[in-house]
Amino acid sequence: MTTPRLAQLLSLSLPLTLPLALLGAAWPGPAAAAQRSAAEIAAGIDRLAVVGRVLYVAAHPDDENSRLLAWLVGAKGLRAGYLSLTRGDGGQNLIGSEQGDLLGIIRTYELLAARAVDGAEQLFTRARDFGYSKSAEESLRYWGHEAMLEDVVRAIRRFRPDIVITRFTPRPPNHGHHTASAMLAAEAFRAAADPARFRDPKRFPGADGQPWQADRLLYNVSTWRLPDDWDPSRYLQLDVGTYDALTGRSWGEVAAASRSQHKSQGFGVIGQRGPQPEYFEPLDGTKPKADVFEGLNLGWGRYPGTAALQAAIEAARKGFDVRAPARSLPALAKVHAALRALPAANPSRAEKLAETERLMLDCAGLHLELLAEAAQVTPGGKLPLQATVLSRAAPNARLLGWTWPDGSRDATARALKPHAPTTLKHTLVVPQDAAPSTPLWLREDTDPAAPGLHQLASPAEIGLPDAPPSLVAVARVELEGVAIEVPVPAQQVTADPVRGEVRRAVEVAPAVTLQPADDVVMLPNGAAREVAVTVRAGRDAAAGSLRLEVPAGWRVTPEKAPFRLAKQGDEAVLRLKVQAPRGAGRAQGRWVATIDGRDVSFREDRMTYPHLPALTLRRPARVALQPLELAVRGRRIGYVPGPGDRVAEALAGVGYQVETLGDAALGAADLRRFDAIVVGVRAYNADPGLGRHRARLMRYVEQGGRLVVQYQTNSRLGPLTVELGPYPLTIARGRVTDETAAMQPIDPKAKVLTTPNRLGEGDYAGWVQERGLYFAETWDAKYQPVFAIADPGEKPQQGALLVGQFGKGHFVYTGLALFRQLPAGVPGAYRLLANLLAL
């Protein structure tokens, strides 16, 4: 529910800064605190004098150089932004089982948490992270070169940087996304300045269509890729490890706190102190000889007619009293007046007005909040709200008016006496057609014509980290004669016994949500299968009926199932049976609830982690239905889980009896009761202590068991210290990223390819994202490779699947991406794994 005025507030020339700054902790992401300390205010006043901007460009969350960003903002006072081409949704997850879109949400908010620490801003393109790519050409082909160039040009024109810095070089070898980010930055550096390109006013409104020429393009040299005898004197240098007395930390320490927000990727690091050199190579535009900032005027002196403004800022800086920030309100009001006197077209006017207003709110100690008892409300529902406005330091503050999230107004002007709260109350009625709250970039369905891009409703949304909260009021306050409009989100405040105060933005939720037990329902051998869905009430008194919509010819029994839920949050698990017609292929089903005469079809996925706000994805309650022919021998499976691993659930879904094996069970249980044991992806990396059970596992194999180890990582920074199998083998970084690459059997008659399922070409079709990763590089002759696989233009690799007999049993190492294929419902992957479990 965004009012026209709020939409205007949130679409100013700095859309990536203003909402985060003014919404403060109530923003659904980890924004800066609503009230800054005196030290932070002092630094903010210093930054008013600086108008220079730097845009850093790379491919993924965690690719950014946190210490450089922290130094640019903190030490130089610059406006710095990080443009990440993707949201990291194709990566992996060390802290949970979320993959795909859910992981993209986590990594987006980890980026926002990092930016809240280092002070930079966050931008995105529409690109989906489709996993590891070996070439920029493949990446740009999947995303669409012109669409990606458009997004990077849009970011440059909006941000208007003096300097564009790339994290990577266009020179391979490297991850194709990395190389593509460098190529796009170089191309957009010039295209953004070309008035003949990207000029359609409907597609590029406002600043998006205004050419902008950044002064220089630099490459931030990655020293870990250079030879040992490299010459630092060839490059421009900056020491970004300097100390900041206001914060009591070096920028290396700040950067460590920022980088450690990337917890899903295991990137916690130790703070660095002392000199921290960064190196740069000029690529285009002005090419400085000795200093990165050589020849750039980073202050207001670049604009004529700003002498009065510069004097006002200097007076505010000199007059600031850290023990009495409110005394600076008159000086900041003069800065505000000088800014307003500038021409409206001045590129820095709007952002510095917003910064000045934020500083005035901080100096006044102004606290604004809009509280609700519930964290969600449904369409048609009523939500009592209470607003509180408290001036803790300013003697002459006034509340000029208040606009509620539904657009209704309280226009009564009130004096705000220091230390005396002013409260307002209102009952909000949510429209029946209000859209459920969900991340901005996941609201639209994927366009089959552009599968590599997230779809957005309008060009104005491209590049934004996320949408504002669903329910936002606007307070209009006056400080020293300056009227300031402040967005105030509705939020619920609760007390957690461990975390203390927890604030959560109020969301709009459906009357009921429908959570499928399985994203993909596998239907082996023509049999009917029971499918379950959890119906959860988004409000009190939620009653209706549930159905599963399927294509013609499919059978669902019963056709409908009733539900009646008394209280919000109540749940009921309903079960129906579904059966495919003979010869059917993959189909799409949709869970639908009818309540109050309206159809509702939303699922709700929640993510709760201590370092992030509560995150929720609401999307259509679809379920994939996949028939398959599957022969199984031996159903009792022991499973050693790895991080982000859903293979055990997939095996259970086709009839295996799966038991999770933790440390205690591996050390003491009778393993002989299992027909096979499977070790999940990166299990040994996540818990190197698993290696102490090697002898028991090898004895299990020797006595006739089957041990299947999925891929484990091995690198210079994270060496694999465990011997995986009975015979020597080494793991390297070999991988095949083309999910359609030919799977050439080395011995077509091998048991693993014929028993109990005879595998053919069709079993290798429909794979997702990649064939595999972290293949074996060397192995003992007692292992038999099963496949030769190659990406286009490369030599075949044979280390994707190794089988070795040991005693009466078999050991298997596989880098094939079964952890992606099984949850995606790829029939051939199930049939191949069934064969491995039956060796």
XYZ file of N, CA and C in Angstrom, residues 2 4 31 101 138 150 157 178 184 259 352 369 383 396-397 410 474 519 548 557 599 647 684 748 803:
75
model
N 1.282 1.670 -1.182
C 2.180 2.805 -1.326
C 1.394 4.002 -1.830
N 0.759 7.855 -3.287
C 1.498 8.590 -4.311
C 2.661 9.402 -3.744
N 19.432 -2.276 7.643
C 19.865 -0.910 7.395
C 20.539 -0.337 8.638
N 16.055 -19.513 -5.703
C 15.496 -18.215 -5.330
C 15.630 -17.929 -3.840
N 29.272 -17.649 -22.813
C 28.139 -18.446 -22.350
C 27.244 -17.626 -21.427
N 22.276 -2.889 -20.905
C 21.269 -1.893 -20.512
C 21.260 -1.691 -19.002
N 24.282 5.574 -15.075
C 23.569 6.845 -15.243
C 22.861 7.269 -13.962
N 32.428 -13.648 -13.787
C 33.438 -12.649 -13.422
C 33.948 -11.914 -14.659
N 31.321 -6.061 -19.367
C 30.160 -5.178 -19.362
C 30.509 -3.812 -18.775
N 32.560 -8.211 5.471
C 32.696 -9.460 4.712
C 32.136 -10.647 5.487
N 22.372 15.338 -1.311
C 22.894 16.059 -0.152
C 21.764 16.690 0.667
N 8.073 5.950 15.283
C 7.771 4.548 15.049
C 6.274 4.368 14.863
N -6.185 -3.517 10.913
C -4.932 -3.507 11.665
C -4.848 -2.228 12.493
N 12.728 22.986 19.589
C 11.665 23.641 18.818
C 11.107 22.764 17.706
N 11.122 21.467 17.885
C 10.626 20.567 16.849
C 9.099 20.603 16.791
N -3.689 13.006 9.094
C -3.892 13.814 10.292
C -3.070 15.077 10.064
N 3.951 8.354 6.430
C 4.878 9.471 6.201
C 4.624 10.527 7.265
N 8.352 -30.014 -3.504
C 8.313 -29.144 -4.677
C 8.091 -29.956 -5.946
N -6.282 -29.774 -5.801
C -5.042 -29.792 -6.578
C -5.427 -29.775 -8.044
N -7.689 -37.782 -6.020
C -8.758 -38.227 -5.123
C -8.383 -37.903 -3.675
N -10.388 -17.645 -4.678
C -9.317 -18.630 -4.799
C -7.998 -18.026 -4.337
N 19.177 -34.409 -0.724
C 19.137 -35.697 -1.406
C 18.413 -36.737 -0.560
N 32.498 -33.662 4.491
C 33.828 -33.695 5.088
C 34.431 -32.295 5.211
N 29.947 -49.343 -21.741
C 28.481 -49.358 -21.772
C 27.871 -50.559 -21.065
N 34.068 -45.867 -9.524
C 33.558 -47.012 -8.771
C 34.717 -47.952 -8.484
